[in-house]
Coordinates of C-alpha atoms in Angstrom, one line a residue:
X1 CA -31.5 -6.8 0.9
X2 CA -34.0 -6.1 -1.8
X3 CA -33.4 -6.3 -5.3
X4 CA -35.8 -3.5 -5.9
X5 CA -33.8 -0.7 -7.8
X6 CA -36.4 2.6 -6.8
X7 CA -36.7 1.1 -2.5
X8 CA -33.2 0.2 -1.1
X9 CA -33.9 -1.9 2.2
X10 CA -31.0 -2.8 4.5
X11 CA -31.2 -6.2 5.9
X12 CA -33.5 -5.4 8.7
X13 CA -35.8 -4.6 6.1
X14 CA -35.6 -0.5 6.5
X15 CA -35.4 1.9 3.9
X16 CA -32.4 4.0 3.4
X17 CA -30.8 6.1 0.9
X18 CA -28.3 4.2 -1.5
X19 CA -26.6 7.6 -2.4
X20 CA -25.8 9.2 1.5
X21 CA -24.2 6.0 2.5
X22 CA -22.2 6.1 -0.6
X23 CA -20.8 9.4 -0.1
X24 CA -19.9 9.0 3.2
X25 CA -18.4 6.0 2.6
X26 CA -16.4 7.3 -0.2
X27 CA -15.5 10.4 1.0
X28 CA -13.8 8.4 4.6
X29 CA -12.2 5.8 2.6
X30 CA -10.6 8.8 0.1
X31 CA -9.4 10.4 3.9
X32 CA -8.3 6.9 5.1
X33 CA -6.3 6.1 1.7
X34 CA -4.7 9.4 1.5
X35 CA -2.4 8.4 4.7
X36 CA -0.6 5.2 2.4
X37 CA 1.5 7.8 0.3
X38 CA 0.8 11.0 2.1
X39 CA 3.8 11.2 3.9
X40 CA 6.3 10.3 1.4
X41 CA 7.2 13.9 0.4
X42 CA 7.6 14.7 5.1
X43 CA 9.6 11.5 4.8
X44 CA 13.1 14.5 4.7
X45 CA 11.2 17.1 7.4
X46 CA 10.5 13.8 9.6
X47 CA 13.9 13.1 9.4
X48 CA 15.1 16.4 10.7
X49 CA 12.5 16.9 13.1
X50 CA 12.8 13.7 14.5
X51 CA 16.2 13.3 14.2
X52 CA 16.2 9.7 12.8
X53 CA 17.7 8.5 9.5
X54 CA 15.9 7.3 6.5
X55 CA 15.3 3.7 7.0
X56 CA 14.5 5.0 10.1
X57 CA 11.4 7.3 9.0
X58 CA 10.4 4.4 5.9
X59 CA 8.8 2.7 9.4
X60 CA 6.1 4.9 8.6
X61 CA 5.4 3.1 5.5
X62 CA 6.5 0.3 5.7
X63 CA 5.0 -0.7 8.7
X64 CA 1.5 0.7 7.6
X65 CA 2.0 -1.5 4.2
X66 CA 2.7 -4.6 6.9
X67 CA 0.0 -4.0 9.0
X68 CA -2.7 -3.0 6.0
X69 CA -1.8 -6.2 4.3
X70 CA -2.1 -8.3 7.8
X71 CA -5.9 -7.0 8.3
X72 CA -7.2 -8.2 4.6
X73 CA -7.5 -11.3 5.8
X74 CA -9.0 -10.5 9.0
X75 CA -11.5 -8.0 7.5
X76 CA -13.1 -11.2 5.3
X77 CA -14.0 -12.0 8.7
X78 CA -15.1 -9.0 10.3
X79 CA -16.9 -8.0 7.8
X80 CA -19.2 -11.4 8.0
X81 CA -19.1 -11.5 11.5
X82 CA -20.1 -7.8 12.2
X83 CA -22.8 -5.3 11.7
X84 CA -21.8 -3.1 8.9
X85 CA -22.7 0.2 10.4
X86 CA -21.1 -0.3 14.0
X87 CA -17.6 -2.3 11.5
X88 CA -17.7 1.5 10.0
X89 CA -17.8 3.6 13.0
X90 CA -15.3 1.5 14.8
X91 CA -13.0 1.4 11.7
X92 CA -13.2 4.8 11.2
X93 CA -13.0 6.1 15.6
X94 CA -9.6 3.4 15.1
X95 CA -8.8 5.8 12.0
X96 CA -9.4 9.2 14.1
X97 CA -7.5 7.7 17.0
X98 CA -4.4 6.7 15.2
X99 CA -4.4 9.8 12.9
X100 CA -4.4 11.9 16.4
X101 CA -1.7 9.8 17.7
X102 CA 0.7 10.5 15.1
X103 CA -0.1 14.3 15.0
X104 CA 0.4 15.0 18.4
X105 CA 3.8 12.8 18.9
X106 CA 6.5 14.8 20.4
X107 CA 9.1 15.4 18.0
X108 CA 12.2 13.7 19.4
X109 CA 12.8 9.8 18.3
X110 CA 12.5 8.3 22.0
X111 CA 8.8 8.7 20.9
X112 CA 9.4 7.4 17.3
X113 CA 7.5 4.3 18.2
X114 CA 4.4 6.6 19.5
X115 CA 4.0 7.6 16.0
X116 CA 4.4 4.0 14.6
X117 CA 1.8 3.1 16.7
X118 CA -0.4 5.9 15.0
X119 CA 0.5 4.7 12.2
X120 CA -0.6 0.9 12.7
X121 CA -3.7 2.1 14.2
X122 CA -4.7 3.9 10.9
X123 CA -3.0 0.7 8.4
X124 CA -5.3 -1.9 11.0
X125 CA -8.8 0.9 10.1
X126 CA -7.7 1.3 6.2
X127 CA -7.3 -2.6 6.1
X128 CA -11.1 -2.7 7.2
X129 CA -12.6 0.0 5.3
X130 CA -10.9 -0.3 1.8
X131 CA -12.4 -4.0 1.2
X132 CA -15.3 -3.2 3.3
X133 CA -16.3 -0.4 1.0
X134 CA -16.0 -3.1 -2.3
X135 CA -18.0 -5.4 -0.6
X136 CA -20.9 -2.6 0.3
X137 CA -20.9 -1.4 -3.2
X138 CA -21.3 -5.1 -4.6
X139 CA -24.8 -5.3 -2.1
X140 CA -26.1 -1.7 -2.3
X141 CA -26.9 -1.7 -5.9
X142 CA -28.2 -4.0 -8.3
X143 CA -26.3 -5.7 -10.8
X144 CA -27.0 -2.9 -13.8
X145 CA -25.8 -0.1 -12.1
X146 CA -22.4 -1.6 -10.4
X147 CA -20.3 -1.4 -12.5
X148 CA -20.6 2.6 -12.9
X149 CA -20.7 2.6 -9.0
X150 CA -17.2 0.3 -9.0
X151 CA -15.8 2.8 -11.0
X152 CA -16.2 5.5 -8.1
X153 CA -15.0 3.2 -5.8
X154 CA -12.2 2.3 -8.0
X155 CA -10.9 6.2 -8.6
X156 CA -10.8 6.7 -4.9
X157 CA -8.7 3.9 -4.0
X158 CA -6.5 5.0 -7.3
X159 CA -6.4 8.8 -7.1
X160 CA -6.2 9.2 -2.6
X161 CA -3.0 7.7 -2.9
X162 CA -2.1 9.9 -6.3
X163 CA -2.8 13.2 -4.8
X164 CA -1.2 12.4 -1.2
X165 CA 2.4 13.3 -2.0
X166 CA 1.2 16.7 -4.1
X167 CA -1.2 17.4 -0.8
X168 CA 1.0 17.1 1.8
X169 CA 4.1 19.4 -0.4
X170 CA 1.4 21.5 -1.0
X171 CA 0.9 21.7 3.0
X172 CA 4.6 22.1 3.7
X173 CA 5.4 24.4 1.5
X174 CA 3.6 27.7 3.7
X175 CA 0.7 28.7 5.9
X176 CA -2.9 27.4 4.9
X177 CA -6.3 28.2 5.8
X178 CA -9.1 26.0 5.8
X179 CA -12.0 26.0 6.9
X180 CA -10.9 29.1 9.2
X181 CA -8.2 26.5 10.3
X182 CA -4.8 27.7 9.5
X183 CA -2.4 25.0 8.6
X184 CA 1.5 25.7 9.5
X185 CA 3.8 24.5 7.0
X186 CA 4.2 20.9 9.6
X187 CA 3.9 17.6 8.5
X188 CA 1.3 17.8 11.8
X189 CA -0.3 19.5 9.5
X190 CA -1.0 17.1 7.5
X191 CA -3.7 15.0 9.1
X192 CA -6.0 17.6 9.4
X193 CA -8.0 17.3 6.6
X194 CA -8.6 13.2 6.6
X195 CA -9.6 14.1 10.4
X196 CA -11.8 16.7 9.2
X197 CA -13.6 14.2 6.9
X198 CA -13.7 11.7 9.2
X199 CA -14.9 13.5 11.9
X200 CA -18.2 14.1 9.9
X201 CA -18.4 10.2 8.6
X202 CA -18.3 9.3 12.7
X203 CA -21.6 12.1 13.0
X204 CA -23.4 11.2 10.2
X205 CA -22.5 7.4 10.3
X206 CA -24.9 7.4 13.3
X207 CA -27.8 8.2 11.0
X208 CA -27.1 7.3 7.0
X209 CA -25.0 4.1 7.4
X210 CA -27.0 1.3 7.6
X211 CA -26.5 -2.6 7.9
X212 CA -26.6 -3.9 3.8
X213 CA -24.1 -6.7 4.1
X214 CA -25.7 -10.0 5.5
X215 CA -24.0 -11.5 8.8
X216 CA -23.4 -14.7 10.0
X217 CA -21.8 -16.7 12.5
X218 CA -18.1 -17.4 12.3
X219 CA -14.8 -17.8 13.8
X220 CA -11.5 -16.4 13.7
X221 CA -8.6 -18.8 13.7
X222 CA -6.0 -16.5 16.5
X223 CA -2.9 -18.9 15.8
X224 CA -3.1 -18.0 12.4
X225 CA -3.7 -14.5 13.1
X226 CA -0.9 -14.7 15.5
X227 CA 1.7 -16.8 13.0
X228 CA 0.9 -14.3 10.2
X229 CA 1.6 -11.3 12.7
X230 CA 4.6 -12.6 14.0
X231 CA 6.0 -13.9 11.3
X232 CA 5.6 -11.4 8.8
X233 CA 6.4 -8.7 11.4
X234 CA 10.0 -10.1 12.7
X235 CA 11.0 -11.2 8.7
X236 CA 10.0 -7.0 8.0
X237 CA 12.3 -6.2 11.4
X238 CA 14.7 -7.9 9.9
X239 CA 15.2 -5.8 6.9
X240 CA 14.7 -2.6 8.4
X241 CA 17.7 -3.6 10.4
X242 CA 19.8 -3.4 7.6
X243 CA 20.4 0.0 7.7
X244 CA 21.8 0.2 11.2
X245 CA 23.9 -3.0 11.6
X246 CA 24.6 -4.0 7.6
X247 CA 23.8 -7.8 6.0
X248 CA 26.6 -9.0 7.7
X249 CA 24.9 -9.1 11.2
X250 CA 23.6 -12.2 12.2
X251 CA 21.7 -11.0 15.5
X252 CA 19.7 -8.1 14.2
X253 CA 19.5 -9.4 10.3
X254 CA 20.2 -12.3 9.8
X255 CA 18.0 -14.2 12.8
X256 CA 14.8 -12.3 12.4
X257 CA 15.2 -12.6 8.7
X258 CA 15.0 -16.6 9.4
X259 CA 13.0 -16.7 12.1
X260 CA 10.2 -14.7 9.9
X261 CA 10.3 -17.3 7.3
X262 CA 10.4 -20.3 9.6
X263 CA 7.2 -19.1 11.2
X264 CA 5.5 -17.9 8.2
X265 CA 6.1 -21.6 6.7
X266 CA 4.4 -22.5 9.8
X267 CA 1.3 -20.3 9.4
X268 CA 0.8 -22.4 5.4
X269 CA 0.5 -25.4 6.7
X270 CA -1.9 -24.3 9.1
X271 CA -4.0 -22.7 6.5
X272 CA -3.2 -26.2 4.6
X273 CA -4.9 -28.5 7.5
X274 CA -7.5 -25.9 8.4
X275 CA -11.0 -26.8 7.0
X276 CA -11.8 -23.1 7.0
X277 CA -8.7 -21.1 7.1
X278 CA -7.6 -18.1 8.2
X279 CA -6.2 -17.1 4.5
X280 CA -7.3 -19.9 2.0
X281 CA -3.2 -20.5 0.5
X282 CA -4.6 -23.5 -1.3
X283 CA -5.6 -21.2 -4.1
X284 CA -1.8 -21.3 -5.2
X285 CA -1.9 -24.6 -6.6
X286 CA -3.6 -23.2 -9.3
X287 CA -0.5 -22.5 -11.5
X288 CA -2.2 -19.1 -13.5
X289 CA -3.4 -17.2 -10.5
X290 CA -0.3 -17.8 -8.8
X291 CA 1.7 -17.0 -11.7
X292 CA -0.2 -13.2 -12.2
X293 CA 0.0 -12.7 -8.4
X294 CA 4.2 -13.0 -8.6
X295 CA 3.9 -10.7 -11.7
X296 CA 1.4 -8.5 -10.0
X297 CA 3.5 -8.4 -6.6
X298 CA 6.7 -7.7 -8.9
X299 CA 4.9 -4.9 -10.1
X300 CA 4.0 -3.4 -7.0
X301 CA 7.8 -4.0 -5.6
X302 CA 9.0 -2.0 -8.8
X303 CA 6.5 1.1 -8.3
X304 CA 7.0 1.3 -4.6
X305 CA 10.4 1.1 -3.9
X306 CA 11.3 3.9 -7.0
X307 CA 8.3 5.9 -5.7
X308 CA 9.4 6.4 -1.8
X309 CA 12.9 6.8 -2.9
X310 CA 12.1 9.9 -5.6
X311 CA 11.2 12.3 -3.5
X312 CA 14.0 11.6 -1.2
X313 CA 16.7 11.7 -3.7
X314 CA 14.5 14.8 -4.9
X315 CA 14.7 17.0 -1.6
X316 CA 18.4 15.6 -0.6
X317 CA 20.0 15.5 -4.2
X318 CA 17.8 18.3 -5.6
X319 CA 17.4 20.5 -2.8
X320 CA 13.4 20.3 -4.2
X321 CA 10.9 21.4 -1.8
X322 CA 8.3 19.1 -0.4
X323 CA 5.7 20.6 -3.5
X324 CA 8.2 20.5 -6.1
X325 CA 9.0 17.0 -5.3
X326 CA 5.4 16.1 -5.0
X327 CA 4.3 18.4 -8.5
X328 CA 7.3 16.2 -10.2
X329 CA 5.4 12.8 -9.0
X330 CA 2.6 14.2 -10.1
X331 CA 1.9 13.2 -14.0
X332 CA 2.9 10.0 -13.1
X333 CA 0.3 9.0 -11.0
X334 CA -2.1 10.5 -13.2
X335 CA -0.7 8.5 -15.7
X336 CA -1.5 5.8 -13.8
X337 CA -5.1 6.7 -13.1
X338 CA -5.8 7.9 -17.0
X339 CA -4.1 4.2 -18.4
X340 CA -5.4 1.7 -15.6
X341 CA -9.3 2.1 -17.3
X342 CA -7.8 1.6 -21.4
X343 CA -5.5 -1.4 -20.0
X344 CA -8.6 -2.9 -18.5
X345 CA -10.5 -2.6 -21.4
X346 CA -7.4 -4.3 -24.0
X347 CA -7.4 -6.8 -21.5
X348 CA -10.7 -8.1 -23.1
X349 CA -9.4 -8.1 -26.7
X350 CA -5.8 -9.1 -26.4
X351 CA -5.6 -10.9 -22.5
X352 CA -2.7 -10.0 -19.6
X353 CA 0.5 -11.9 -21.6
X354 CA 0.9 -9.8 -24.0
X355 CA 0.4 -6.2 -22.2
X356 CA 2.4 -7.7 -19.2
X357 CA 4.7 -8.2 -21.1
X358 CA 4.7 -5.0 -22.8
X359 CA 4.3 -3.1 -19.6
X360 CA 7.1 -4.9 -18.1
X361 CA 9.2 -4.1 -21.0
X362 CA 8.3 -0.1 -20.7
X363 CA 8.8 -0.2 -16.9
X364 CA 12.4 -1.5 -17.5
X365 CA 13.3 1.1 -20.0
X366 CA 11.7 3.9 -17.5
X367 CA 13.5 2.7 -14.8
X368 CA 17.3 2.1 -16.4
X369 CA 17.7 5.8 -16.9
X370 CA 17.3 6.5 -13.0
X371 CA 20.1 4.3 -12.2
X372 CA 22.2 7.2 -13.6
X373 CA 20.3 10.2 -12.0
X374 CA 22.7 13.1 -11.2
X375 CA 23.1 16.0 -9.3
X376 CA 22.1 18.0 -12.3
X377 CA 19.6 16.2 -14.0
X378 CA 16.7 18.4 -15.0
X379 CA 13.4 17.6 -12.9
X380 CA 11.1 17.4 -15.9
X381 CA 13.2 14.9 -17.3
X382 CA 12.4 12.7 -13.9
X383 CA 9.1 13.6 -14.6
X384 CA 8.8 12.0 -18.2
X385 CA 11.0 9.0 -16.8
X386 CA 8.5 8.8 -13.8
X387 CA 5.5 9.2 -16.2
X388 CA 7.0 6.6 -18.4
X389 CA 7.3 3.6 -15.7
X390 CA 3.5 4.2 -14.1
X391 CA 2.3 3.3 -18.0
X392 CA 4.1 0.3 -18.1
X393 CA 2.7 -0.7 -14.4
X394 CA -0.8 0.8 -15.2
X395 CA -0.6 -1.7 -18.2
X396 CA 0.5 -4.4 -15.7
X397 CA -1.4 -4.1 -12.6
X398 CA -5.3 -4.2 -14.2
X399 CA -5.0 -6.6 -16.4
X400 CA -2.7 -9.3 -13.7
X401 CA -5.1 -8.4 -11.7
X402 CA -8.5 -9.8 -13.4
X403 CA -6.3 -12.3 -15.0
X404 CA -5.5 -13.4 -11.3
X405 CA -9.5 -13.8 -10.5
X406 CA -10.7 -15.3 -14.1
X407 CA -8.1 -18.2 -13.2
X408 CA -10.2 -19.2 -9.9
X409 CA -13.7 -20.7 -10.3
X410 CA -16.3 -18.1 -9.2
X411 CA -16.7 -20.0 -5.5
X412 CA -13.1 -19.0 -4.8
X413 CA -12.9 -15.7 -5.5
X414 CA -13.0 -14.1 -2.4
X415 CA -10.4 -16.3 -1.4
X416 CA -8.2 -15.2 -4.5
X417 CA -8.9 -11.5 -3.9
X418 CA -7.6 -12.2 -0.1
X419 CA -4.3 -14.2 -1.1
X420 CA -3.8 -11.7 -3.9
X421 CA -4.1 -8.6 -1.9
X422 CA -2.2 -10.2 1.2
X423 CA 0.6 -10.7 -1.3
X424 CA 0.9 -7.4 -2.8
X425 CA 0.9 -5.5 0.5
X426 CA 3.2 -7.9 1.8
X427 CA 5.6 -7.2 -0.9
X428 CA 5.3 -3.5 -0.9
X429 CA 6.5 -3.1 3.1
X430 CA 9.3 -5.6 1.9
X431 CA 10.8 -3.8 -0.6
X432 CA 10.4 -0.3 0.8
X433 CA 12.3 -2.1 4.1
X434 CA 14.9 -3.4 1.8
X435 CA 15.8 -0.6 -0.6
X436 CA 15.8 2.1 2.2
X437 CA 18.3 0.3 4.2
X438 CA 20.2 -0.4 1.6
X439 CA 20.3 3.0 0.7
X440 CA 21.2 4.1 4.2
X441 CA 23.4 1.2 4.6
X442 CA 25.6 2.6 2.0
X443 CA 25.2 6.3 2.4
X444 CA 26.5 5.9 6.2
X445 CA 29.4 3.4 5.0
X446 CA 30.6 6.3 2.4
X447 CA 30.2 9.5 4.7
X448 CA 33.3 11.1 5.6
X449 CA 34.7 11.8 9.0
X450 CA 33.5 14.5 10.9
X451 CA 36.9 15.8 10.9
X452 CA 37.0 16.1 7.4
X453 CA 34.0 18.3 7.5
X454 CA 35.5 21.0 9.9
X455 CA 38.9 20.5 7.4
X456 CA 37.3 21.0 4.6
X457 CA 33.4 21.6 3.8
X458 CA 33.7 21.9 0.4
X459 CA 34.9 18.5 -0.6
X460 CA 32.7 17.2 2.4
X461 CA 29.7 18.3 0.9
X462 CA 30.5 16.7 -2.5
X463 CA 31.4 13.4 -0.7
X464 CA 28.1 13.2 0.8
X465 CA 26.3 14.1 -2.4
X466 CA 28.2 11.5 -4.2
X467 CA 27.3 9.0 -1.1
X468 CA 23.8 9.6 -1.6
X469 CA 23.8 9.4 -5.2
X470 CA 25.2 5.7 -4.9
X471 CA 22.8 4.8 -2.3
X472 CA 20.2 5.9 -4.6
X473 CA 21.4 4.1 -7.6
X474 CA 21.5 0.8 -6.3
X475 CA 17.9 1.2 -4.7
X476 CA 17.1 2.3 -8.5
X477 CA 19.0 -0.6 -9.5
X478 CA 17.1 -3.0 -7.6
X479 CA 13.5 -1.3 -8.8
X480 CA 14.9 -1.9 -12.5
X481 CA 15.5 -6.1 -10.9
X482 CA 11.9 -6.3 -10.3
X483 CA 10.8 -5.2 -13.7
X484 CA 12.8 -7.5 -15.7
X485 CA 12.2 -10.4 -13.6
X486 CA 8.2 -9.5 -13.8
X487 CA 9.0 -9.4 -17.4
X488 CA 10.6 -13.3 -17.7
X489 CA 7.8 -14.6 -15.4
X490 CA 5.1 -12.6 -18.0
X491 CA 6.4 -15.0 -20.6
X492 CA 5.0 -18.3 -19.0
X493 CA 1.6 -16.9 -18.5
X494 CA -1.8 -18.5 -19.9
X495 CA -2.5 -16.6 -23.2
X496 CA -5.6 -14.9 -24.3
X497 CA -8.2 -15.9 -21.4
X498 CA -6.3 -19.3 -21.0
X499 CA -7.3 -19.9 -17.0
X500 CA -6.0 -22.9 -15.8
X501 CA -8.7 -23.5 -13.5
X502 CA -8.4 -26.7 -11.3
X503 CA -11.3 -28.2 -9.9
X504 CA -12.8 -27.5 -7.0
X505 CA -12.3 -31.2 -5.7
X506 CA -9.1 -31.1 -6.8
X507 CA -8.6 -27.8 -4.4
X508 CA -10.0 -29.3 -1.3
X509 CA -7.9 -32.5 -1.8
X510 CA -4.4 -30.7 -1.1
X511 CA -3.7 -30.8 2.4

C-alpha cells in the first residue's frame, strides 16, 4: 500500500478509510477476546446447570487456550495466503457460529461436548483475528503514527479479557436490558453482546474492510498441523483426566500424557528438517529468547491457574455471587492494564533481569498468602492479594516479552512472535488442566459419604468446606511453584539489552 499519510490505498490500489477499518476491527476483536475469561465467574452456574464437575467445566477454557494457541501458527499462514477482507469475514461468521453454538447447547452434559465444540470454533476465529489485527495495524499506518495506533490495539487485547469476568457477574447477577433486548440472569446470556458486535463487523465488513496486507503464494505443512493438533490435544486429555481417574491411572493419564509428548517431539524434528516450517522451533537455540519465553510462559502459568481458581473458591467457599466474585478480580486486572505501559517504559532504562526478577519476587509474596485462604477471610483482603500478584506479572510479562524479540535478529521476528505466543497459550490450557483436576481430584477423594450427610448435615457441610479449601490450597500452592521457579530462571538472563543473538547462518545450520 501507499506510504502516503493523507490517501490510504489498499493493495489494489483503492482508497479507503484508515479509521472505519480500524474500528471495526477493534471493536470485533474486543467481542472476540472477551470470550478467553468471560466465563470464568459461569464456571459454578455451568457446573450446576450442566451438572458436571469442575475440571469438567475448565474444558471451556482450557480447551479454547489449546486451540487459540494451535491457530497462531496457522494464522502466519493464512494471513499470507489470504485476502484480508474475506480472512475477516470468515474469522469472524466462525466467531458468530461458535458463539451460537455454545448459547443454544441444551443444558444437560450428554451435550457438554456441543458446547466445547462452540468453544473451539470461537478459540480457532480469536486465533485468526488477534494476530491478524497486529499485522493490519503494522500496514494501515505509516511508521510515525503506529505506535499510538499499537497502543489501541494493545488495550483491547489487555482490557477484553479484564472486564470479561466483571461483565458476565454483572449479567448473572439479574435481568438486563439492552438494546430493547432483555438479558436473564443465564450464562446464555452472556454471548449476546460479542454477537451483537459482531453481527455489525459481518455487515459493515462487506463495505469498510479492505485488502492492506500484501499476499502471496504459500503452503501449509498438514503433518505438522496434524502432529501439533494431536499431540498437544491428547498430552491436554491427559491432564484433564486427572480429576476423574487420579495420577495413578495409567490408561486415562498416564498413556495420553506420553503419547502427547512422544508426538509433539515428533512434530520438532519436523519443523527441524522442514526448509520452511510449519512453526520455525529453530529460534530456541538462541539461548536469551528461549530463556524469556520459559520466564514469560512461567508467568502466564502463575496468573492463570490462581485466576480461574478465585472465583471458584470465591462463589463455593465464599458463597460470593457471580459480580462479587468478578468486582473482587477487578483491581487486579486493572492493575495489570495501568502497570504493563510503566514496566514497558523501565524496560528501556534498566532491561527485563532486573524487573523479572523483581516481579517474580512480588508475585511469590502475593501468591504465599492464598495458600492459607479461609472460610472467613475478608474479600477485600483477596483483593489487595490479587492486586498485588498482577503487578509483579505486569512487571514480568512486557518487559520478557520485548526482551524475547530484541534477542532475534529483525528477519526472525515473526518467527519469534509465533514460537513465543504458541508457548504461552500452550502453557496456559496446561496449567488450568492440571490445577483443576487436581483440585477436583482431591475435593472428591475427601467428600464424605452420602450417608453421613442424611446422619448428620452439619458436620457434612464443614467436611466439604474443609475438602474444598485443601483442593484450593494446593492449586494455590502450585501457582506460588511457578513464580519462584520464574524467579531462579530470571537470574540467568542477559542483562541490560544483552541479546544473545546467533547468526542467521548459524540458525539455518541446525537441523
Amino acid at each position: 500500500m501507499t506510504k502516503n499519510t493523507n490517501q490510504a490505498l489498499d493493495i489494489h490500489g483503492k482508497p479507503y478509510s484508515r479509521v472505519t477499518l480500524i474500528i471495526i476491527i477493534l471493536f470485533a476483536t474486543f467481542a472476540g477476546m472477551l470470550n478467553q475469561t468471560s466465563l470464568g465467574t459461569a464456571l459454578p452456574t455451568l457446573m450446576k446447570d450442566f451438572n458436571i464437575t469442575m475440571a469438567t467445566a475448565q474444558q471451556a477454557t482450557t480447551w479454547f487456550l489449546l486451540v487459540n494457541g494451535i491457530m497462531v501458527p496457522v494464522s502466519a499462514f493464512l494471513m499470507t495466503k489470504f485476502r484480508t477482507k474475506w480472512l475477516y469475514q470468515s474469522a469472524y461468521a466462525l466467531l458468530f457460529a461458535g458463539m451460537l453454538i455454545s448459547a443454544f447447547t441444551p443444558a444437560n452434559k450428554d451435550y457438554w461436548i456441543m458446547f466445547i465444540i462452540g468453544r473451539g470454533m470461537q478459540a480457532m476465529a480469536v486465533g485468526i483475528t488477534m494476530p491478524l489485527m497486529q499485522l493490519v495495524l503494522v500496514n494501515v499506518f505509516p511508521p510515525e503514527k503506529r505506535g499510538a495506533v499499537m497502543g489501541l490495539g494493545g488495550l483491547v487485547i489487555g482490557m477484553a479479557p479484564a472486564i470479561g469476568p466483571t461483565l458476565s457477574g454483572w449479567i448473572l447477577e439479574k435481568n438486563h436490558v439492552i438494546l430493547g433486548l432483555t438479558l436473564s440472569n443465564s450464562w446464555r446470556s452472556i454471548f449476546v453482546f460479542p454477537l451483537i458486535v459482531l453481527g455489525l463487523a459481518l455487515i459493515l465488513g462487506f463495505f469498510f474492510l479492505k485488502d492492506v496486507v500484501p499476499n502471496k503464494s504459500t503452503k501449509l505443512d498438514w503433518p505438522s498441523l496434524a502432529l501439533s493438533t494431536l499431540g498437544f490435544g491428547v498430552f491436554l486429555w491427559g491432564f484433564t483426566n486427572v480429576a476423574s481417574y487420579g495420577w495413578g491411572d495409567f490408561l486415562n493419564v498416564i498413556l495420553p500424557i506420553m503419547i502427547g509428548v512422544i508426538v509433539i517431539g515428533l512434530f520438532i524434528w519436523r519443523q527441524l528438517v522442514l526448509k520452511d516450517p510449519f512453526l520455525n522451533v529453530r529460534v530456541f537455540v538462541n539461548k536469551q529468547f528461549t530463556l524469556t519465553t520459559l520466564s514469560v510462559s512461567l508467568a502466564m502459568m502463575a496468573m492463570m491457574g490462581v485466576e480461574m481458581m478465585l472465583p471458584l473458591y470465591m462463589q463455593n467457599v465464599h458463597g460470593l455471587t457471580p459480580l462479587q466474585s468478578g468486582i473482587a478480580l477487578l483491581p487486579g486486572a486493572l492493575m495489570m492494564g495501568i502497570v504493563s505501559p510503566v514496566a514497558g517504559i523501565a524496560y528501556d532504562k534498566v532491561g527485563a533481569k532486573r524487573l523479572a526478577r523483581v516481579g517474580f519476587m512480588i508475585l511469590a509474596i502475593g501468591t504465599l498468602p492464598f495458600m492459607f485462604l479461609g472460610i472467613d477471610t475478608p474479600v477485600h483482603y483477596i483483593t489487595l492479594l490479587y492486586s498485588l500478584r498482577m503487578f509483579g506479572i505486569a512487571m514480568v510479562m512486557m518487559p520478557l516479552t520485548a526482551s524475547a524479540m530484541s534477542a532475534l535478529p529483525v528477519e526472525q521476528a515473526a518467527n519469534g512472535t509465533a514460537a513465543n505466543n504458541t508457548a504461552r497459550q500452550v502453557a496456559s490450557a496446561v496449567v488450568v488442566a492440571l490445577l483443576t483436576s487436581v483440585t477436583q481430584n482431591i475435593i472428591s477423594n475427601q467428600t464424605p459419604s452420602h450417608a453421613f450427610e442424611v446422619a448428620n448435615p452439619i458436620k457434612y457441610a464443614a467436611k466439604m468446606a474443609g475438602a474444598s479449601l485443601d483442593g484450593f490450597h494446593v492449586s494455590f500452592a502450585l501457582g506460588l511453584a511457578f513464580a519462584v521457579i520464574g524467579f531462579i530462571v530470571a537470574n540467568f538472563l542477559a542483562g541490560m539489552h544483552k541479546s544473545q543473538v546467533i547468526p542467521m547462518n548459524d540458525l539455518k545450520e541446525v537441523k
